[in-house]
mmCIF file of C-alpha atoms in Angstrom:
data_model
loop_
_atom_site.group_PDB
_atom_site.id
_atom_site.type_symbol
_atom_site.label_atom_id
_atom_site.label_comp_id
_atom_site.label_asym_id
_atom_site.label_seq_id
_atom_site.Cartn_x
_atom_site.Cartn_y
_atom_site.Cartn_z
ATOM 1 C CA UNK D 1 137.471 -116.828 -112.395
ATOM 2 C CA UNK D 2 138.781 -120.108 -112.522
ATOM 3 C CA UNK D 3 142.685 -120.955 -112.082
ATOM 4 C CA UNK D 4 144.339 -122.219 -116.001
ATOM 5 C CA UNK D 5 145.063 -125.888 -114.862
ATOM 6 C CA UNK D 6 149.003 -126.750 -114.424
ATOM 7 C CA UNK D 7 149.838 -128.986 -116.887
ATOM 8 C CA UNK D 8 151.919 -132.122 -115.855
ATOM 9 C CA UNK D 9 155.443 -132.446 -116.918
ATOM 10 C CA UNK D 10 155.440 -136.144 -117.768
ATOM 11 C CA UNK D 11 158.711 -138.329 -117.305
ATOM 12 C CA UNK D 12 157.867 -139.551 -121.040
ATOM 13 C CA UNK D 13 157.625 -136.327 -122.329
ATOM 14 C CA UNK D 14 161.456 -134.711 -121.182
ATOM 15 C CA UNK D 15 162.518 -138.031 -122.320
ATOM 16 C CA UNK D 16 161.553 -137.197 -125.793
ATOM 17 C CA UNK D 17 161.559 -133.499 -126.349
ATOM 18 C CA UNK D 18 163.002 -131.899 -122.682
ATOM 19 C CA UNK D 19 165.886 -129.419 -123.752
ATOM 20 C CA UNK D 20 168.925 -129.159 -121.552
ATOM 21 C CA UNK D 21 168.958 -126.454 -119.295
ATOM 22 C CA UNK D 22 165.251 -126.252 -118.817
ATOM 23 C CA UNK D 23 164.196 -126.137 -114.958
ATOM 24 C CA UNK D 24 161.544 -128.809 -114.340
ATOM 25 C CA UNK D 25 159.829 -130.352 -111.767
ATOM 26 C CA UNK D 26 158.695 -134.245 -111.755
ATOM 27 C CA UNK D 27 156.616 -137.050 -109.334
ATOM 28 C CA UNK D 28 156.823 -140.564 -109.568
ATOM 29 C CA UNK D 29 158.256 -144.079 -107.997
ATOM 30 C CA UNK D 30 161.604 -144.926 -107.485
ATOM 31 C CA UNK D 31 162.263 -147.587 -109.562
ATOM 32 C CA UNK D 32 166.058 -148.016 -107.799
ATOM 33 C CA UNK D 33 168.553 -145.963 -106.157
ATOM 34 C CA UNK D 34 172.507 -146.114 -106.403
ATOM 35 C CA UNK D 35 175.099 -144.694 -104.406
ATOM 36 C CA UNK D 36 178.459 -143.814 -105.726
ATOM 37 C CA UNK D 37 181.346 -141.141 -104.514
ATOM 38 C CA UNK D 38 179.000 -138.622 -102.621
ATOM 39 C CA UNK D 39 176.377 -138.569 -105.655
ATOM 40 C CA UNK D 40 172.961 -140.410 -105.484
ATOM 41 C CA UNK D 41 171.611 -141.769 -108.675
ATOM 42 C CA UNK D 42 167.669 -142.814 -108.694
ATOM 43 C CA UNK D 43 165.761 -144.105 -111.577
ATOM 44 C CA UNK D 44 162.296 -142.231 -111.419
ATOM 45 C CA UNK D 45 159.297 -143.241 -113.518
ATOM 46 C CA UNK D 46 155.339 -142.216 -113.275
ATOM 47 C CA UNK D 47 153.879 -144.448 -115.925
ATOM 48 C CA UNK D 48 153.611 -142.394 -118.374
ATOM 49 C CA UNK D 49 156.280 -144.691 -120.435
ATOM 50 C CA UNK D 50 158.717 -148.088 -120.363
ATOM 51 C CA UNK D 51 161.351 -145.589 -119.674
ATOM 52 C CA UNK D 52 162.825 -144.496 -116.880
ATOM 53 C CA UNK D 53 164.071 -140.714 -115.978
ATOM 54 C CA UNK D 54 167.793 -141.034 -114.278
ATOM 55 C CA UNK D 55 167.837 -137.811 -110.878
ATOM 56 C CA UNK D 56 171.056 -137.113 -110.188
ATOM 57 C CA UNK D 57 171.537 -136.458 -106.558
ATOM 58 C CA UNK D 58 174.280 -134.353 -104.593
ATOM 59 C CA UNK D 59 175.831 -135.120 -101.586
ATOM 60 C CA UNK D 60 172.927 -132.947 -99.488
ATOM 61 C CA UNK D 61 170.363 -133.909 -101.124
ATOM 62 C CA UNK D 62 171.267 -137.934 -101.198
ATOM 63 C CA UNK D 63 170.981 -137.907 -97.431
ATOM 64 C CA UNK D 64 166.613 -138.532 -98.063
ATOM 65 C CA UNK D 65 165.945 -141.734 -96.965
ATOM 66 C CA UNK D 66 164.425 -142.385 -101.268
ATOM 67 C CA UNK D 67 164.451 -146.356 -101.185
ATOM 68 C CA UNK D 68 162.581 -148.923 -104.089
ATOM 69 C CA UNK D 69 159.199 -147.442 -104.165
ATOM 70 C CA UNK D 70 159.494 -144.331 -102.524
ATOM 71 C CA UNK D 71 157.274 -141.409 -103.865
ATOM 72 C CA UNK D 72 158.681 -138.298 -104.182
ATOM 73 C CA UNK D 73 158.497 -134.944 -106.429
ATOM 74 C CA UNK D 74 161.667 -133.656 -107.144
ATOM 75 C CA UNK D 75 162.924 -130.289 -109.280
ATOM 76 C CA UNK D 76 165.780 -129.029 -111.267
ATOM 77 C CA UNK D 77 167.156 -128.634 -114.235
ATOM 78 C CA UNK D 78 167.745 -130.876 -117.024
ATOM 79 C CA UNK D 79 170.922 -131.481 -118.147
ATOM 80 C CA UNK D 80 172.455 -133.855 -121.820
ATOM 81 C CA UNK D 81 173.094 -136.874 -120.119
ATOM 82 C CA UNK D 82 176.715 -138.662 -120.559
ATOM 83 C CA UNK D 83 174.950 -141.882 -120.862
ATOM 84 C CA UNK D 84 174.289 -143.539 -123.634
ATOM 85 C CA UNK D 85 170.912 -144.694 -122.717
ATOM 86 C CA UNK D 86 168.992 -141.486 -121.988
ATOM 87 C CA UNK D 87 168.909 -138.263 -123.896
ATOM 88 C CA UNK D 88 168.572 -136.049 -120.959
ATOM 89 C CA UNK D 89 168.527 -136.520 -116.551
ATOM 90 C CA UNK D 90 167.503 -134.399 -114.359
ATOM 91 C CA UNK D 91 170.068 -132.604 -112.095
ATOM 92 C CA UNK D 92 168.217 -131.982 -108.631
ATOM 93 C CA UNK D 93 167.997 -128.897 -107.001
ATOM 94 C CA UNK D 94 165.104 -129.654 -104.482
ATOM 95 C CA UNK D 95 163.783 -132.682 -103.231
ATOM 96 C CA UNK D 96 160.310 -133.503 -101.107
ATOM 97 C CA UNK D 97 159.859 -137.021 -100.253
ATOM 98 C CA UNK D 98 156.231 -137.742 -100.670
ATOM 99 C CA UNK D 99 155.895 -141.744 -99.523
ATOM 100 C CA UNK D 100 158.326 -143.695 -98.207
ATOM 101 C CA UNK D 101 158.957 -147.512 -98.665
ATOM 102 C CA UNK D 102 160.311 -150.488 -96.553
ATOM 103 C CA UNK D 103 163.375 -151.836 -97.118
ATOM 104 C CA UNK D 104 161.676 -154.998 -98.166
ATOM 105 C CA UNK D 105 159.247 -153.549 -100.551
ATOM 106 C CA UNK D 106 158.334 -156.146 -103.200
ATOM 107 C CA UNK D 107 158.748 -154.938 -106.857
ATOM 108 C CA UNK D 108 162.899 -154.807 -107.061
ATOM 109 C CA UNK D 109 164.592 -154.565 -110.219
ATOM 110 C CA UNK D 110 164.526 -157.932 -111.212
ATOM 111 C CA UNK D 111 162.195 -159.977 -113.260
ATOM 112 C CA UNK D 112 159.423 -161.389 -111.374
ATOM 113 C CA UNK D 113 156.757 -163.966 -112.837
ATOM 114 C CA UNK D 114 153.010 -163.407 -112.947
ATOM 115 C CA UNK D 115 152.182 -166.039 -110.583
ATOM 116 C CA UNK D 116 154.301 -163.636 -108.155
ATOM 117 C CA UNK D 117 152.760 -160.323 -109.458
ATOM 118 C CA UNK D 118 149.270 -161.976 -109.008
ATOM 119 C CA UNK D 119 150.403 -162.168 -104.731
ATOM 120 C CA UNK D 120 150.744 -158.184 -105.086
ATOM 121 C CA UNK D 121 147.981 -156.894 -107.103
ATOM 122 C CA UNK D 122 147.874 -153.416 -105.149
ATOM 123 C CA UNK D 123 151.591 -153.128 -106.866
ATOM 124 C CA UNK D 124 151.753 -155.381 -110.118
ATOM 125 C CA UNK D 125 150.440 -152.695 -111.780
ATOM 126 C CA UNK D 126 154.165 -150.185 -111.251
ATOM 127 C CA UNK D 127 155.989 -153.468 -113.037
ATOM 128 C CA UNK D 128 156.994 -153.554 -117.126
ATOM 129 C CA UNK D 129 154.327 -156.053 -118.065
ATOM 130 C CA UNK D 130 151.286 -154.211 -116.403
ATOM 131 C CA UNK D 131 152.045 -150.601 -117.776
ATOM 132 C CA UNK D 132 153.221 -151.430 -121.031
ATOM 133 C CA UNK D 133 149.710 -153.362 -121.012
ATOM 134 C CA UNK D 134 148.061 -150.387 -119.529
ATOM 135 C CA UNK D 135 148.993 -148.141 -122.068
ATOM 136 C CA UNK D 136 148.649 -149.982 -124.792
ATOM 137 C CA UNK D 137 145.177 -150.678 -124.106
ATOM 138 C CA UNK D 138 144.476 -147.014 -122.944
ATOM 139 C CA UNK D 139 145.916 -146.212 -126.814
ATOM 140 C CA UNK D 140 143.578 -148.892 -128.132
ATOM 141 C CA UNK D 141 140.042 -147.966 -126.464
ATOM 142 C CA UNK D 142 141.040 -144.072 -127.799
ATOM 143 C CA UNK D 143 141.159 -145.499 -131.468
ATOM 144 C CA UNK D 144 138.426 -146.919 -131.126
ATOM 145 C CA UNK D 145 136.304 -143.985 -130.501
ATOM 146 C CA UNK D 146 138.494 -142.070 -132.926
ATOM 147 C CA UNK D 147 137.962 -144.696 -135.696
ATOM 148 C CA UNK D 148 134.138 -144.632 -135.361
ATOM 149 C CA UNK D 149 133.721 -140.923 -134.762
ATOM 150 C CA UNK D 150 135.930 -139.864 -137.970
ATOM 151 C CA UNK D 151 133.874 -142.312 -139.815
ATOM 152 C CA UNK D 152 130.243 -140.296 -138.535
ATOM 153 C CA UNK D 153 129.138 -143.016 -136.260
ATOM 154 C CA UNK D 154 127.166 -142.292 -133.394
ATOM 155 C CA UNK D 155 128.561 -143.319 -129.831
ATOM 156 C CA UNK D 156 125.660 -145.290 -127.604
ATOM 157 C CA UNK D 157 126.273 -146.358 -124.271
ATOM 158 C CA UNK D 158 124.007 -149.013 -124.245
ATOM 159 C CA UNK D 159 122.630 -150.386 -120.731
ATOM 160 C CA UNK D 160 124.594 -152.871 -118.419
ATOM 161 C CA UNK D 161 121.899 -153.511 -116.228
ATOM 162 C CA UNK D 162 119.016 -155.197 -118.303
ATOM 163 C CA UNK D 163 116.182 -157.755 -118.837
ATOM 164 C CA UNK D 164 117.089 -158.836 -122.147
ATOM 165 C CA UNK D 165 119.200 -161.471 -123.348
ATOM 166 C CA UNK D 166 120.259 -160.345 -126.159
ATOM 167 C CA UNK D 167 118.573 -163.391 -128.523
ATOM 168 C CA UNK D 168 120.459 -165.872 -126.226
ATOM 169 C CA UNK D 169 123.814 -165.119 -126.886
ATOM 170 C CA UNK D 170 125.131 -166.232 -123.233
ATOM 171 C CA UNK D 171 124.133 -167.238 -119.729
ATOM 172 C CA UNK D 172 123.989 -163.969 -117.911
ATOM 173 C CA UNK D 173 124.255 -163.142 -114.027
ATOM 174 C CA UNK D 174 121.738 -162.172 -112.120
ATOM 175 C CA UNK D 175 121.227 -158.321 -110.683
ATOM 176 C CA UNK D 176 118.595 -158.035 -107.399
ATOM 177 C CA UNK D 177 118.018 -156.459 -104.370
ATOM 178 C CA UNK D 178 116.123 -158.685 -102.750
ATOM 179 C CA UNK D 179 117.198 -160.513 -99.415
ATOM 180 C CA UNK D 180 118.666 -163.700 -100.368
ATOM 181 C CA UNK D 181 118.055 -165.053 -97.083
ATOM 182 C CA UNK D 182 114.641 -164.377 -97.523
ATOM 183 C CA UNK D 183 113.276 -164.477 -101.169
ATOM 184 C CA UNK D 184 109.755 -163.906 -101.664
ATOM 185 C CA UNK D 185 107.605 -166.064 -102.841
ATOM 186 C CA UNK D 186 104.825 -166.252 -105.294
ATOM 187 C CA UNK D 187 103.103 -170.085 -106.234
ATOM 188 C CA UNK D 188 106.690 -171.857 -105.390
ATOM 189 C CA UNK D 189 109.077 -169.425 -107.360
ATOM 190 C CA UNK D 190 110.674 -166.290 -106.266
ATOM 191 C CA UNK D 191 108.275 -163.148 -106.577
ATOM 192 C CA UNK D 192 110.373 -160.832 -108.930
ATOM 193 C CA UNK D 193 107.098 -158.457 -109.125
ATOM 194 C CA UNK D 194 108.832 -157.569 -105.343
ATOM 195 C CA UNK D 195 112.356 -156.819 -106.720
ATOM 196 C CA UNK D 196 113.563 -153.550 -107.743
ATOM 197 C CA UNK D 197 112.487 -153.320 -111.412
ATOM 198 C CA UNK D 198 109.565 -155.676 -110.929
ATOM 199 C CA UNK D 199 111.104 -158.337 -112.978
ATOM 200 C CA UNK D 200 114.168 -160.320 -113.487
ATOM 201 C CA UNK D 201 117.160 -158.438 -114.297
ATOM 202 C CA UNK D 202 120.764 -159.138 -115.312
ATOM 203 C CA UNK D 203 124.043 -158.073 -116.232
ATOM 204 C CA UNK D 204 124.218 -157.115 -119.890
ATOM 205 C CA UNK D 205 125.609 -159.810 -122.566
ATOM 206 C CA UNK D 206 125.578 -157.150 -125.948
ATOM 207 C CA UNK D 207 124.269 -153.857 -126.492
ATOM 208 C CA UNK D 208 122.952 -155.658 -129.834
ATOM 209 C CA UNK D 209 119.606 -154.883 -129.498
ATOM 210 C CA UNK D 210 119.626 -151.369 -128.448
ATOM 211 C CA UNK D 211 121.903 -150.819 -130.930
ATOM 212 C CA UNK D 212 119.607 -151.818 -133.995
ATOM 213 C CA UNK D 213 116.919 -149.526 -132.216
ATOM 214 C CA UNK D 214 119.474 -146.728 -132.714
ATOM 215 C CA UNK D 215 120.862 -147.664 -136.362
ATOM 216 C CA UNK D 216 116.912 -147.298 -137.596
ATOM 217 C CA UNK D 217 117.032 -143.716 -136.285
ATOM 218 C CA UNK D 218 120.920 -142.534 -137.339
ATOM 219 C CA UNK D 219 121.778 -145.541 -139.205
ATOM 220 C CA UNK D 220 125.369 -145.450 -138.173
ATOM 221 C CA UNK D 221 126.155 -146.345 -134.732
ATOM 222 C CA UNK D 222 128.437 -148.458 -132.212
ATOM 223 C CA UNK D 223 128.416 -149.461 -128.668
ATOM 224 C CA UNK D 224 131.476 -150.419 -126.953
ATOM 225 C CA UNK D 225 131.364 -150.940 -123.311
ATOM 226 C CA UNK D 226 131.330 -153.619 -120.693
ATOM 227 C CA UNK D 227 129.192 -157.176 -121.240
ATOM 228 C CA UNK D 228 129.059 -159.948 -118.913
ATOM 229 C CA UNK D 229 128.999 -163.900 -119.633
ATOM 230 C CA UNK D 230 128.742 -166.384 -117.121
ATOM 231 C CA UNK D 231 129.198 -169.521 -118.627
ATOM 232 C CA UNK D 232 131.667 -171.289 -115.723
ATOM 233 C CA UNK D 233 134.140 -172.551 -118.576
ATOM 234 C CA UNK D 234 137.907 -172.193 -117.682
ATOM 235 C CA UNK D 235 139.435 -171.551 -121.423
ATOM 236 C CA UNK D 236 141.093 -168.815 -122.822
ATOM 237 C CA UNK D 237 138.118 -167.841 -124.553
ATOM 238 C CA UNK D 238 135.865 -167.472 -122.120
ATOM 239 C CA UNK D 239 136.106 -164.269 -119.978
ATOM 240 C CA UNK D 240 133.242 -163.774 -117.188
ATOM 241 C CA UNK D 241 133.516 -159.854 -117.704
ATOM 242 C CA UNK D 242 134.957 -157.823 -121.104
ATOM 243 C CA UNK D 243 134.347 -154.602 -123.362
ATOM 244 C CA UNK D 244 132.488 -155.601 -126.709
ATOM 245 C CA UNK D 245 132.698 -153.794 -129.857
ATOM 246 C CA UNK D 246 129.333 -153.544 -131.729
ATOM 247 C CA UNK D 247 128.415 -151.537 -134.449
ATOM 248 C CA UNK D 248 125.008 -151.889 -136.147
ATOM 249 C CA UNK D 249 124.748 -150.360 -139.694
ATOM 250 C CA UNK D 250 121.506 -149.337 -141.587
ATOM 251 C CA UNK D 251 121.225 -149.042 -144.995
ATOM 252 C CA UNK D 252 124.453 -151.496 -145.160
ATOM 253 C CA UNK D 253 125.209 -154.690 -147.029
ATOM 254 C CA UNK D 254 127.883 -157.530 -146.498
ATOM 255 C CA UNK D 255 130.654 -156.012 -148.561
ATOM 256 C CA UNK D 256 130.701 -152.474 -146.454
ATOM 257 C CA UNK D 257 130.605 -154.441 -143.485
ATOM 258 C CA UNK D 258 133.444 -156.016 -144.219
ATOM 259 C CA UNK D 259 135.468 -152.789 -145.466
ATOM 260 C CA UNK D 260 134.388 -151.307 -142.139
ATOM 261 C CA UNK D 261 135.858 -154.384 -139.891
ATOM 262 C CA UNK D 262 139.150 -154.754 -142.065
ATOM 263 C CA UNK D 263 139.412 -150.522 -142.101
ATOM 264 C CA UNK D 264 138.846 -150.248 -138.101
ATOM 265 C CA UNK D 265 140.890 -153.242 -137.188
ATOM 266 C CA UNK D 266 143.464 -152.467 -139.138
ATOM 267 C CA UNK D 267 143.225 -148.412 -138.018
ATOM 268 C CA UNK D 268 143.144 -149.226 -134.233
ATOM 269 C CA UNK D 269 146.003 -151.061 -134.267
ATOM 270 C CA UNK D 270 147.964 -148.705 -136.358
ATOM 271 C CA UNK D 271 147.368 -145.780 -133.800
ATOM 272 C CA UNK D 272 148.247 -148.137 -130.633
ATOM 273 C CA UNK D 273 151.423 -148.750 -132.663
ATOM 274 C CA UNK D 274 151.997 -145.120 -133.192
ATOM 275 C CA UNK D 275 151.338 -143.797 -129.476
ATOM 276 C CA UNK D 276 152.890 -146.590 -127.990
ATOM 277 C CA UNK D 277 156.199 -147.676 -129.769
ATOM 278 C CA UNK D 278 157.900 -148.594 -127.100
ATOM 279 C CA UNK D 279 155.451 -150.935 -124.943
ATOM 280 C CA UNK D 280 155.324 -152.582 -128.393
ATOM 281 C CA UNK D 281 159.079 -152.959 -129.042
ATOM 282 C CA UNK D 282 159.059 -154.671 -125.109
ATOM 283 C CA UNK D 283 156.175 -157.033 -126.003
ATOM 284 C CA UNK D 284 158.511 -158.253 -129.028
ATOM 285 C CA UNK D 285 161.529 -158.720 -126.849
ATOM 286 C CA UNK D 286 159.813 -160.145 -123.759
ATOM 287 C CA UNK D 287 156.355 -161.523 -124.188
ATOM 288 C CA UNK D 288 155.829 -162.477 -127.430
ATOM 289 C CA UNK D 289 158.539 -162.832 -130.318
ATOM 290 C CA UNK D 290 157.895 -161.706 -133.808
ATOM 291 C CA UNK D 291 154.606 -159.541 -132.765
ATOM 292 C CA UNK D 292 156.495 -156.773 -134.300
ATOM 293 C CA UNK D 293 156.254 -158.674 -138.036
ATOM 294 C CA UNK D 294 152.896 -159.717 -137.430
ATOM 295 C CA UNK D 295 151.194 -156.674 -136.945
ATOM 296 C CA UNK D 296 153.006 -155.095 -140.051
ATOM 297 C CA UNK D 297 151.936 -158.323 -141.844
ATOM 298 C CA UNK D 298 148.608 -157.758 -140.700
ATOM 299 C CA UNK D 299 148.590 -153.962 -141.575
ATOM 300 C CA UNK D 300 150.244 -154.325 -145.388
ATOM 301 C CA UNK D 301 148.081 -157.427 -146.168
ATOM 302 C CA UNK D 302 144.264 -156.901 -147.766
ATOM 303 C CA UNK D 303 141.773 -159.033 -145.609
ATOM 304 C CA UNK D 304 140.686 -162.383 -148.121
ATOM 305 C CA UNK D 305 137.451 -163.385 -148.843
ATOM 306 C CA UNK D 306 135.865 -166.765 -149.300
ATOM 307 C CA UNK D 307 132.894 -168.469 -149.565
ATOM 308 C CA UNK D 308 131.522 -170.978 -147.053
ATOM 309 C CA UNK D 309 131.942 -173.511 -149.506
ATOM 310 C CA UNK D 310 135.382 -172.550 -151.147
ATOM 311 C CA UNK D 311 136.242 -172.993 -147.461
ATOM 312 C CA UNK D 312 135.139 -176.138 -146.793
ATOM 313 C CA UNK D 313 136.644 -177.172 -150.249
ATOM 314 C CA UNK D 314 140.102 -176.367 -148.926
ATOM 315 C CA UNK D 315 139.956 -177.887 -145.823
ATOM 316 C CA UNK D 316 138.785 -181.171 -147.339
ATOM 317 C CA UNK D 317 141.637 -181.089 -149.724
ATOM 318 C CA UNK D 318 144.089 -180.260 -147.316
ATOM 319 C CA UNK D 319 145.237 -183.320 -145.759
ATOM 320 C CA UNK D 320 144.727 -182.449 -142.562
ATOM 321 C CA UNK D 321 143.909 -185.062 -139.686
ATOM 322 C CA UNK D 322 141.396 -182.225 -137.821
ATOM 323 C CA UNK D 323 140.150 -183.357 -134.840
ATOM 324 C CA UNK D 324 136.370 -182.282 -135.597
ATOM 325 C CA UNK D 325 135.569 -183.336 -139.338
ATOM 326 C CA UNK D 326 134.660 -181.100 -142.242
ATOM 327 C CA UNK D 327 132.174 -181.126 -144.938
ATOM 328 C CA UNK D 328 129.474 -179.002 -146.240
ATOM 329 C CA UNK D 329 126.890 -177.937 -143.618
ATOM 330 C CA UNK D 330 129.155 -178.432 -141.081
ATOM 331 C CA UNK D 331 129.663 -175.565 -138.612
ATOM 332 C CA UNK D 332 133.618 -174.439 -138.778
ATOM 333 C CA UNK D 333 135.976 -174.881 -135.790
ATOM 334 C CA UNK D 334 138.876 -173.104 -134.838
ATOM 335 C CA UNK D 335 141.181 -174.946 -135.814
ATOM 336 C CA UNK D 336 139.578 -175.203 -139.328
ATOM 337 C CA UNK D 337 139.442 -171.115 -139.040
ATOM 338 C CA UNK D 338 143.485 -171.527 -137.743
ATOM 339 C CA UNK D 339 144.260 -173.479 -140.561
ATOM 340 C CA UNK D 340 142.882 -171.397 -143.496
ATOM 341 C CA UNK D 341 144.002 -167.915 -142.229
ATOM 342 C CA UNK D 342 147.391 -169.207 -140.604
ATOM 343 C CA UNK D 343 148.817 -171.893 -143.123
ATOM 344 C CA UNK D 344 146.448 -171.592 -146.384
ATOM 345 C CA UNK D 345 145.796 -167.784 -146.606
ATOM 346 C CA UNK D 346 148.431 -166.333 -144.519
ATOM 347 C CA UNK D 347 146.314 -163.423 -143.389
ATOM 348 C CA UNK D 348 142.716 -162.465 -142.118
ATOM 349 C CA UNK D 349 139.933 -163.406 -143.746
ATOM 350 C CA UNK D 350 136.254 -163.440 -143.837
ATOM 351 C CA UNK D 351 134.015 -166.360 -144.714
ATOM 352 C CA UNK D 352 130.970 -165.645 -146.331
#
């Protein structure tokens, strides 16, 4: 018979609903450590939230050598906490140190810049920045899936490793197995017949075209997994590796497409909100001020609609010194696509 699995008492979870008096036991990092009139007080936190849990350490028990990114499980019972900013802390009754840390170790409690963070990658990941981020986008890939399922769509992991470009929709990197050292030859060109699928293969750009296989036999599905570009362009919207979004829809014309992409956009971000209130409230305050009013802008506001040429109508009439011109036929830029849904719409759109 096999052993009912131990749940995990998560930091974030006695934070929000952990009564007082309730014996517990926790793991996680010390965050940092203070000593005061034979007590020890250590801020403990395991990911699972911004916030830390405050451990409460007698006089015995502060002797452990528990530094700035120490490991360590420790048990007791929870008790209200006097401070204002924590419901509850945890009164310890035993302590086992589980990984120690140097006196120098080099995430303090201080704000450190990501050109610094990048030098510690093994670590980056225990500051604010990198959870909150982690969580948030844990929260987001989970609505997906929950979006698309409650909607009947059928998940397909489509293939990463592929010979098909997808109708050309990027330069793609090469998979082999063949000794670069030594490529075979065949009439001047390498021999793929010798390589391990017989042919040229590559990283996957889309799922695209498996995916239209599937929609004409469930019409209904989505792939969402990794893709690979590698155009060498250094912008910020270029990315040599990410996870695409791609449903393909059967039976489906423009205007359901576009209820489906304003409905899921609009639902994923409402459940990251939801599960993740607090990563969000830090992004406000420290990364970016005013996301909070965006993303309810976004969320109360129905997605606009124009036409390719009502578009192109406003943006000749608006006055606008554009660095790439406009006029009919004319492919739109970003900045054209910045203009009409920042300053002339105000919200989303699609242009049809």
């Amino acid at each position: 018979m096999v052993e009912p699995l131990i749940p995990r008492v998560t930091i974030a979870a006695l934070l929000k609903d952990g009564a007082p008096g309730t014996q517990v036991q926790v793991q996680g990092w010390v965050r940092t450590r203070r000593d005061s009139k034979g007590f020890s007080f250590l801020e403990l936190n395991d990911g699972s939230c911004l916030a830390n849990l405050q451990v409460v350490l007698g006089d015995t028990l502060a002797q452990h050598a528990l530094t700035t990114g120490a490991s360590v499980a420790v048990a007791g019972a929870l008790v209200a906490s006097p401070g204002k900013e924590q419901r509850v802390e945890l009164r310890a009754e035993r302590v086992t140190p589980i990984g120690g840390a140097d006196a120098d170790f080099p995430l303090q409690k201080k704000r450190h810049s990501f050109e610094y963070l990048r030098q510690i990658g093994h670590l980056r990941v225990r500051s604010n920045t990198f959870g909150a981020v982690a969580r948030v986008r844990n929260a987001l890939f989970f609505a997906v899936h929950e979006f698309f399922q409650r909607q009947g769509f059928l998940f397909l992991p489509a293939p990463i490793l592929t010979a098909s470009d997808a109708e050309g929709a990027g330069e793609m990197f090469r998979v082999t197995t063949l000794d670069l050292r030594a490529v075979p030859q065949q009439n001047g060109e390498p021999d793929w017949g010798q390589d391990f699928f017989g042919k040229k293969a590559s990283l996957t750009v889309s799922g695209q075209l498996e995916g239209e296989i599937f929609a004409h036999a469930f019409v209904d599905i989505y792939t969402f997994g990794p893709t690979f570009r590698a155009e060498n362009s250094n912008t910020a919207r270029h990315a040599a590796e990410f996870w695409m979004i791609e449903p393909e829809m059967a039976f489906a014309d423009l205007a359901r497409n576009r209820q489906v992409a304003e409905r899921f956009i609009k639902a994923v971000i409402a459940a990251a909100r939801e599960r993740c209130p607090e990563d969000f409230a830090f992004f406000d305050a420290r990364i970016e001020p005013g996301l909070l009013k965006k993303l309810d802008h976004l969320l109360d506001s129905p997605f606009e609609t124009l036409t390719y040429t009502e578009a192109v109508k406003l943006l000749e009439a608006s006055g606008e010194a554009f660095e790439f011109p406009i006029g009919w036929g004319k492919d739109l830029q970003s900045e054209h696509e910045r203009w009409l849904a920042e300053k002339k719409v105000g919200r989303p759109l699609f242009v049809i």
